């Protein structure tokens, strides 16, 4: 009698899993496919301290989606198991690409800034670039009639790819409105010609484009170069402006753009028509205007359109065809939504084809004017700038 040969049973299939994809940044969605597990049962995929459930088929296979933890790095072991059966695979966590550093926008509406430390405060300007999502293309600074031409600051701004807007104030800073030494008549008479010539020669030698905002907000009454204060009479402002312009021009400083910058007109302010030096003496017309909200006893919330539209209309009448700059602006948080105000400001200005840009007063002074006075303000500001680039 012949004995039949005993055949060994086939070896059980070893459990295994595959990952798709097998590498990627933290936070990636990954498909885990397994086979060789206990049939028709539940199991778990273990990813660090997180688990994902799955159900096997009658053949011991499964497929499920997992998410790589946001904090994961390096080689991450992923394990799937049912009862005592388990298998593992390694997911390679790749470093996320570094975000592109901010750059200067090519949008028609330029974004500029003034910060407490001025052009040499690189950390302040870097912070603004991060908040805005772009490098300011205009950096404004303030100099009185006791300060030398700021060539080092001009170089610093140029190294950032930006343009300097120098606010040149004919007074001794902090000395108040009553400063007879700086009366407009004395400027016109030539008392400061040596100093003005020094500025012109230095700017001419520097040679690169610079915007010079001389004696701003002259239609108010808070600076000694305003008419009606400090002994100044009607007509004195135009005479002084033209004199300073001509002395600087005589040095060959053709790289200077002259920015005439009144405050937004208000009830009781000096009429702009009598303060405008004429189109041959001005390259850019500008406005300063703030939404004080309810931060002061005399102030109330005002929209960007209500704040700027009347003044822009006057500038267009006085200086048709000249580019318009909002040379100082910001909003308080008090009295309304600063986030909405930021959005409305950029939207309104971007819709004005002759408005070349705006300069944000990023300081905590009479109130918190800073872009990031609140998280909502900062987020809205960045989004508004992004939208105007599209």
Short mmCIF file of C-alpha atoms in Angstrom, two decimals:
data_model
loop_
_atom_site.label_atom_id
_atom_site.label_comp_id
_atom_site.label_asym_id
_atom_site.label_seq_id
_atom_site.Cartn_x
_atom_site.Cartn_y
_atom_site.Cartn_z
CA UNK A 1 0.00 0.00 0.00
CA UNK A 2 1.48 3.29 -1.10
CA UNK A 3 1.57 6.17 1.38
CA UNK A 4 0.62 9.62 0.03
CA UNK A 5 3.20 12.41 0.40
CA UNK A 6 2.30 15.00 3.07
CA UNK A 7 2.44 18.53 1.63
CA UNK A 8 3.28 21.41 4.04
CA UNK A 9 0.68 24.12 4.38
CA UNK A 10 1.53 27.45 2.68
CA UNK A 11 3.21 29.91 5.04
CA UNK A 12 0.92 32.73 6.22
CA UNK A 13 1.35 36.03 4.37
CA UNK A 14 3.48 38.49 6.38
CA UNK A 15 1.67 41.74 7.26
CA UNK A 16 2.94 44.85 5.51
CA UNK A 17 1.92 48.43 4.89
CA UNK A 18 2.73 50.96 2.21
CA UNK A 19 2.52 54.77 2.38
CA UNK A 20 1.48 57.08 -0.41
CA UNK A 21 3.27 59.42 -0.52
CA UNK A 22 6.23 58.16 1.49
CA UNK A 23 7.62 61.63 2.16
CA UNK A 24 6.44 65.21 2.41
CA UNK A 25 6.07 68.15 4.82
CA UNK A 26 4.45 67.93 8.25
CA UNK A 27 0.68 68.15 7.92
CA UNK A 28 0.64 65.97 4.78
CA UNK A 29 -2.32 63.66 4.09
CA UNK A 30 -1.07 60.10 3.55
CA UNK A 31 -2.88 56.95 2.34
CA UNK A 32 -1.90 53.85 4.32
CA UNK A 33 -2.56 50.50 2.58
CA UNK A 34 -2.07 47.21 4.39
CA UNK A 35 -2.30 43.47 3.73
CA UNK A 36 -1.74 40.25 5.70
CA UNK A 37 -3.63 41.38 8.79
CA UNK A 38 -6.36 39.60 10.73
CA UNK A 39 -9.45 39.37 8.54
CA UNK A 40 -12.69 41.28 9.09
CA UNK A 41 -11.64 43.14 12.19
CA UNK A 42 -10.78 46.61 13.38
CA UNK A 43 -7.30 47.99 13.81
CA UNK A 44 -5.40 51.19 14.34
CA UNK A 45 -2.66 53.12 12.61
CA UNK A 46 -0.36 54.75 15.16
CA UNK A 47 1.35 58.02 14.20
CA UNK A 48 3.28 59.38 17.17
CA UNK A 49 0.67 59.94 19.88
CA UNK A 50 -2.22 59.96 17.38
CA UNK A 51 -4.22 56.93 16.22
CA UNK A 52 -6.42 56.35 13.18
CA UNK A 53 -8.96 53.48 13.03
CA UNK A 54 -9.39 51.10 10.10
CA UNK A 55 -11.42 47.98 9.18
CA UNK A 56 -9.87 45.01 7.38
CA UNK A 57 -11.56 43.05 4.62
CA UNK A 58 -12.16 39.28 4.56
CA UNK A 59 -8.66 38.94 3.11
CA UNK A 60 -7.00 40.99 5.86
CA UNK A 61 -6.43 44.11 3.73
CA UNK A 62 -7.26 47.71 4.49
CA UNK A 63 -6.77 51.27 3.29
CA UNK A 64 -7.14 54.44 5.34
CA UNK A 65 -6.07 58.11 5.32
CA UNK A 66 -3.93 59.68 8.02
CA UNK A 67 -2.42 63.12 8.63
CA UNK A 68 1.21 63.65 9.55
CA UNK A 69 1.34 65.74 12.77
CA UNK A 70 2.24 69.39 12.30
CA UNK A 71 5.13 69.11 14.76
CA UNK A 72 6.66 65.99 13.15
CA UNK A 73 10.21 66.02 11.81
CA UNK A 74 12.82 63.60 10.49
CA UNK A 75 11.96 59.93 9.95
CA UNK A 76 8.54 59.13 11.40
CA UNK A 77 7.61 55.49 12.06
CA UNK A 78 3.99 54.64 11.23
CA UNK A 79 2.59 51.37 12.62
CA UNK A 80 -0.63 49.51 11.77
CA UNK A 81 -1.93 46.65 13.92
CA UNK A 82 -4.85 44.33 14.55
CA UNK A 83 -4.67 42.31 17.76
CA UNK A 84 -1.07 41.06 17.91
CA UNK A 85 -0.39 41.50 14.21
CA UNK A 86 1.41 44.65 13.19
CA UNK A 87 3.59 46.17 10.52
CA UNK A 88 5.47 49.45 10.18
CA UNK A 89 6.80 51.82 7.54
CA UNK A 90 8.78 55.06 7.70
CA UNK A 91 7.50 58.42 6.46
CA UNK A 92 10.24 60.96 5.73
CA UNK A 93 9.17 64.40 6.97
CA UNK A 94 10.59 67.06 4.69
CA UNK A 95 11.26 70.59 5.89
CA UNK A 96 8.65 73.01 4.59
CA UNK A 97 10.09 75.50 2.12
CA UNK A 98 10.88 78.82 3.74
CA UNK A 99 8.33 81.49 2.87
CA UNK A 100 9.52 83.95 0.29
CA UNK A 101 10.96 87.02 2.00
CA UNK A 102 8.95 90.21 1.60
CA UNK A 103 9.75 92.27 -1.47
CA UNK A 104 8.82 95.73 -2.68
CA UNK A 105 5.51 95.61 -4.50
CA UNK A 106 5.18 96.78 -8.08
CA UNK A 107 1.58 97.86 -7.45
CA UNK A 108 0.68 101.33 -8.72
CA UNK A 109 -0.30 102.43 -5.20
CA UNK A 110 2.96 102.56 -3.26
CA UNK A 111 3.16 101.68 0.43
CA UNK A 112 5.40 103.79 2.66
CA UNK A 113 6.03 104.08 6.38
CA UNK A 114 7.40 106.30 9.13
CA UNK A 115 8.67 104.56 12.28
CA UNK A 116 9.96 105.96 15.59
CA UNK A 117 13.61 105.18 14.90
CA UNK A 118 13.66 106.41 11.33
CA UNK A 119 15.60 104.99 8.39
CA UNK A 120 18.47 103.58 10.48
CA UNK A 121 16.14 101.49 12.67
CA UNK A 122 16.37 98.40 10.50
CA UNK A 123 14.55 96.15 13.00
CA UNK A 124 11.53 98.48 12.94
CA UNK A 125 11.44 98.50 9.16
CA UNK A 126 11.85 94.72 9.03
CA UNK A 127 8.90 94.36 11.42
CA UNK A 128 6.76 96.57 9.19
CA UNK A 129 7.74 94.52 6.14
CA UNK A 130 6.63 91.35 7.93
CA UNK A 131 3.35 92.93 9.06
CA UNK A 132 2.61 94.29 5.59
CA UNK A 133 3.84 91.29 3.61
CA UNK A 134 6.01 93.63 1.55
CA UNK A 135 8.93 96.01 1.99
CA UNK A 136 7.85 99.66 2.18
CA UNK A 137 8.88 101.41 -1.02
CA UNK A 138 8.93 104.81 0.70
CA UNK A 139 10.56 105.53 4.08
CA UNK A 140 9.81 108.89 5.66
CA UNK A 141 11.96 110.75 8.16
CA UNK A 142 11.84 114.15 9.90
CA UNK A 143 14.62 116.75 10.07
CA UNK A 144 14.54 120.25 11.53
CA UNK A 145 16.67 123.27 10.56
CA UNK A 146 19.38 122.31 13.06
CA UNK A 147 20.20 118.98 11.44
CA UNK A 148 22.69 118.17 8.71
CA UNK A 149 21.71 116.55 5.42
CA UNK A 150 20.89 112.90 6.28
CA UNK A 151 23.12 111.18 3.73
CA UNK A 152 23.71 108.09 5.89
CA UNK A 153 19.95 107.66 6.21
CA UNK A 154 19.45 108.15 2.48
CA UNK A 155 21.99 105.40 1.86
CA UNK A 156 20.22 103.09 4.32
CA UNK A 157 16.86 103.58 2.63
CA UNK A 158 18.35 103.08 -0.82
CA UNK A 159 20.00 99.84 0.33
CA UNK A 160 16.49 98.53 1.04
CA UNK A 161 15.40 99.39 -2.50
CA UNK A 162 13.15 102.19 -1.24
CA UNK A 163 12.85 105.94 -1.78
CA UNK A 164 13.49 108.50 0.95
CA UNK A 165 10.79 111.03 1.80
CA UNK A 166 12.48 113.64 3.99
CA UNK A 167 10.17 115.97 5.91
CA UNK A 168 12.26 119.14 6.26
CA UNK A 169 10.93 121.40 9.02
CA UNK A 170 12.06 125.06 9.29
CA UNK A 171 12.20 125.30 13.08
CA UNK A 172 14.05 124.01 16.13
CA UNK A 173 12.18 120.82 16.92
CA UNK A 174 10.22 120.94 20.17
CA UNK A 175 10.46 124.71 20.50
CA UNK A 176 6.77 125.37 20.00
CA UNK A 177 4.88 127.62 17.61
CA UNK A 178 6.41 130.90 18.77
CA UNK A 179 9.93 130.84 17.27
CA UNK A 180 10.67 134.28 15.79
CA UNK A 181 14.08 133.13 14.58
CA UNK A 182 12.27 130.89 12.09
CA UNK A 183 9.60 133.32 10.92
CA UNK A 184 8.87 132.89 7.22
CA UNK A 185 10.12 136.39 6.46
CA UNK A 186 13.56 135.54 7.80
CA UNK A 187 13.74 132.48 5.57
CA UNK A 188 12.80 134.55 2.52
CA UNK A 189 15.30 137.27 3.52
CA UNK A 190 18.13 134.75 3.25
CA UNK A 191 18.97 134.24 6.94
CA UNK A 192 19.30 130.49 6.34
CA UNK A 193 20.75 130.49 2.84
CA UNK A 194 24.07 129.00 3.93
CA UNK A 195 22.34 126.11 5.63
CA UNK A 196 19.88 125.58 2.77
CA UNK A 197 22.76 125.65 0.27
CA UNK A 198 24.57 122.99 2.30
CA UNK A 199 21.55 120.74 2.02
CA UNK A 200 21.24 121.37 -1.71
CA UNK A 201 24.91 120.65 -2.36
CA UNK A 202 24.84 117.45 -0.30
CA UNK A 203 21.70 116.17 -2.01
CA UNK A 204 23.09 117.06 -5.42
CA UNK A 205 26.33 115.21 -4.66
CA UNK A 206 24.38 112.20 -3.43
CA UNK A 207 22.68 112.18 -6.78
CA UNK A 208 19.91 109.61 -6.32
CA UNK A 209 16.17 110.39 -6.25
CA UNK A 210 14.93 111.89 -2.98
CA UNK A 211 11.55 113.38 -2.10
CA UNK A 212 11.76 116.57 -0.02
CA UNK A 213 8.63 117.51 1.92
CA UNK A 214 9.29 121.07 3.07
CA UNK A 215 7.20 122.82 5.77
CA UNK A 216 4.23 120.44 5.81
CA UNK A 217 0.75 120.99 7.27
CA UNK A 218 1.09 124.71 6.64
CA UNK A 219 -2.69 125.22 6.52
CA UNK A 220 -2.96 124.48 10.24
CA UNK A 221 -1.82 126.63 13.15
CA UNK A 222 0.47 124.27 15.08
CA UNK A 223 3.82 124.96 13.37
CA UNK A 224 5.80 128.24 13.29
CA UNK A 225 5.77 128.28 9.48
CA UNK A 226 1.96 128.61 9.32
CA UNK A 227 0.50 131.97 8.31
CA UNK A 228 -1.20 133.83 11.14
CA UNK A 229 1.26 132.60 13.79
CA UNK A 230 4.87 133.49 14.68
CA UNK A 231 4.50 136.88 12.99
CA UNK A 232 3.77 135.36 9.58
CA UNK A 233 1.43 137.16 7.19
CA UNK A 234 -0.61 136.11 4.18
CA UNK A 235 1.68 135.37 1.24
CA UNK A 236 4.72 134.68 3.40
CA UNK A 237 4.50 130.91 3.01
CA UNK A 238 4.62 130.91 -0.80
CA UNK A 239 7.50 133.39 -0.77
CA UNK A 240 9.49 131.26 1.67
CA UNK A 241 8.81 128.03 -0.23
CA UNK A 242 9.91 129.54 -3.54
CA UNK A 243 13.05 130.96 -1.96
CA UNK A 244 14.09 127.64 -0.42
CA UNK A 245 13.28 125.83 -3.66
CA UNK A 246 15.38 128.25 -5.71
CA UNK A 247 18.38 128.11 -3.36
CA UNK A 248 18.39 124.29 -3.51
CA UNK A 249 17.84 124.27 -7.28
CA UNK A 250 20.81 126.62 -7.74
CA UNK A 251 23.09 123.91 -6.32
CA UNK A 252 22.15 121.57 -9.18
CA UNK A 253 20.06 119.23 -7.01
CA UNK A 254 17.85 118.10 -9.90
CA UNK A 255 17.38 114.74 -8.14
CA UNK A 256 15.06 116.36 -5.58
CA UNK A 257 11.30 115.97 -5.92
CA UNK A 258 9.45 118.73 -4.06
CA UNK A 259 6.42 117.52 -2.08
CA UNK A 260 3.85 120.13 -1.01
CA UNK A 261 1.90 118.59 1.84
CA UNK A 262 -0.98 120.38 3.62
CA UNK A 263 -3.17 118.80 6.25
CA UNK A 264 -6.59 117.65 5.10
CA UNK A 265 -8.68 120.84 5.03
CA UNK A 266 -10.88 121.39 8.08
CA UNK A 267 -13.21 124.10 9.34
CA UNK A 268 -11.00 127.07 10.12
CA UNK A 269 -7.92 125.92 8.24
CA UNK A 270 -6.11 128.29 5.90
CA UNK A 271 -7.36 128.09 2.31
CA UNK A 272 -5.02 126.02 0.17
CA UNK A 273 -5.17 128.29 -2.87
CA UNK A 274 -3.14 131.01 -1.13
CA UNK A 275 -0.52 128.53 0.06
CA UNK A 276 0.23 126.71 -3.19
CA UNK A 277 3.63 127.83 -4.59
CA UNK A 278 2.67 127.04 -8.18
CA UNK A 279 3.16 124.03 -10.46
CA UNK A 280 6.71 125.04 -11.37
CA UNK A 281 7.74 124.77 -7.72
CA UNK A 282 6.00 121.50 -6.81
CA UNK A 283 6.45 117.97 -8.18
CA UNK A 284 4.06 116.05 -5.91
CA UNK A 285 1.02 117.29 -4.00
CA UNK A 286 0.18 115.53 -0.77
CA UNK A 287 -2.18 115.36 2.19
CA UNK A 288 -1.80 114.41 5.83
CA UNK A 289 -4.91 112.97 7.46
CA UNK A 290 -5.72 110.78 10.44
CA UNK A 291 -8.79 109.01 11.75
CA UNK A 292 -8.60 110.06 15.38
CA UNK A 293 -11.81 108.15 16.18
CA UNK A 294 -12.93 108.92 19.71
CA UNK A 295 -9.36 109.06 21.07
CA UNK A 296 -9.67 112.83 21.69
CA UNK A 297 -12.44 114.89 23.26
CA UNK A 298 -12.88 116.81 20.00
CA UNK A 299 -12.68 113.91 17.55
CA UNK A 300 -15.02 111.34 16.04
CA UNK A 301 -14.76 108.39 13.69
CA UNK A 302 -14.31 109.35 10.03
CA UNK A 303 -14.13 107.07 7.00
CA UNK A 304 -11.20 107.21 4.58
CA UNK A 305 -13.41 108.63 1.83
CA UNK A 306 -14.78 111.41 4.04
CA UNK A 307 -11.30 112.13 5.36
CA UNK A 308 -9.48 112.43 2.04
CA UNK A 309 -11.90 112.94 -0.86
CA UNK A 310 -12.54 116.69 -0.31
CA UNK A 311 -8.83 117.48 -0.02
CA UNK A 312 -7.87 115.34 -3.01
CA UNK A 313 -10.48 117.21 -5.03
CA UNK A 314 -8.89 120.52 -4.06
CA UNK A 315 -5.42 119.26 -4.96
CA UNK A 316 -6.65 118.22 -8.39
CA UNK A 317 -8.03 121.71 -8.95
CA UNK A 318 -4.88 123.47 -7.74
CA UNK A 319 -2.38 121.18 -9.46
CA UNK A 320 -4.03 119.27 -12.30
CA UNK A 321 -1.95 116.35 -13.50
CA UNK A 322 0.35 116.30 -10.49
CA UNK A 323 0.70 112.96 -8.66
CA UNK A 324 -0.99 112.83 -5.26
CA UNK A 325 0.59 111.30 -2.17
CA UNK A 326 -0.99 110.62 1.21
CA UNK A 327 2.11 111.62 3.15
CA UNK A 328 0.84 110.74 6.65
CA UNK A 329 -2.10 108.63 7.70
CA UNK A 330 -3.21 106.10 10.31
CA UNK A 331 -6.26 105.24 12.38
CA UNK A 332 -7.10 104.97 16.04
CA UNK A 333 -8.71 101.81 17.42
CA UNK A 334 -11.21 103.88 19.40
CA UNK A 335 -14.69 104.51 18.04
CA UNK A 336 -14.99 101.94 15.26
CA UNK A 337 -13.36 99.02 13.45
CA UNK A 338 -9.77 99.85 12.58
CA UNK A 339 -9.57 96.62 10.57
CA UNK A 340 -12.41 97.77 8.32
CA UNK A 341 -10.89 101.25 8.10
CA UNK A 342 -7.58 99.81 6.90
CA UNK A 343 -9.35 97.79 4.22
CA UNK A 344 -11.43 100.76 3.09
CA UNK A 345 -8.41 103.08 2.99
CA UNK A 346 -6.34 100.93 0.66
CA UNK A 347 -9.35 100.10 -1.51
CA UNK A 348 -10.30 103.77 -1.88
CA UNK A 349 -6.78 105.02 -2.62
CA UNK A 350 -6.06 102.20 -5.07
CA UNK A 351 -9.14 103.27 -7.05
CA UNK A 352 -7.73 106.81 -7.52
CA UNK A 353 -5.47 106.72 -10.60
CA UNK A 354 -3.54 109.87 -9.63
CA UNK A 355 -2.79 108.75 -6.05
CA UNK A 356 0.74 107.36 -6.17
CA UNK A 357 0.92 106.01 -2.63
CA UNK A 358 0.41 106.45 1.08
CA UNK A 359 2.73 106.59 4.10
CA UNK A 360 1.54 104.93 7.30
CA UNK A 361 2.49 106.62 10.59
CA UNK A 362 3.55 103.46 12.45
CA UNK A 363 3.94 104.97 15.91
CA UNK A 364 2.30 104.95 19.31
CA UNK A 365 1.93 108.65 20.01
CA UNK A 366 -1.33 110.52 20.70
CA UNK A 367 -3.03 107.15 20.29
CA UNK A 368 -1.87 103.77 19.02
CA UNK A 369 -1.45 104.46 15.31
CA UNK A 370 0.58 101.32 14.67
CA UNK A 371 -0.40 98.78 12.02
CA UNK A 372 -0.41 96.08 14.71
CA UNK A 373 -2.31 98.00 17.39
CA UNK A 374 -4.49 94.87 17.29
CA UNK A 375 -4.28 91.50 15.56
CA UNK A 376 -7.37 92.33 13.51
CA UNK A 377 -5.85 95.61 12.32
CA UNK A 378 -2.62 93.91 11.26
CA UNK A 379 -4.42 91.10 9.44
CA UNK A 380 -6.72 93.50 7.58
CA UNK A 381 -3.81 95.76 6.61
CA UNK A 382 -1.81 92.89 5.14
CA UNK A 383 -4.83 91.51 3.30
CA UNK A 384 -5.68 94.94 1.88
CA UNK A 385 -2.16 95.38 0.50
CA UNK A 386 -2.29 91.89 -0.98
CA UNK A 387 -5.65 92.62 -2.63
CA UNK A 388 -4.37 95.83 -4.24
CA UNK A 389 -1.58 93.80 -5.90
CA UNK A 390 -4.06 91.56 -7.72
#
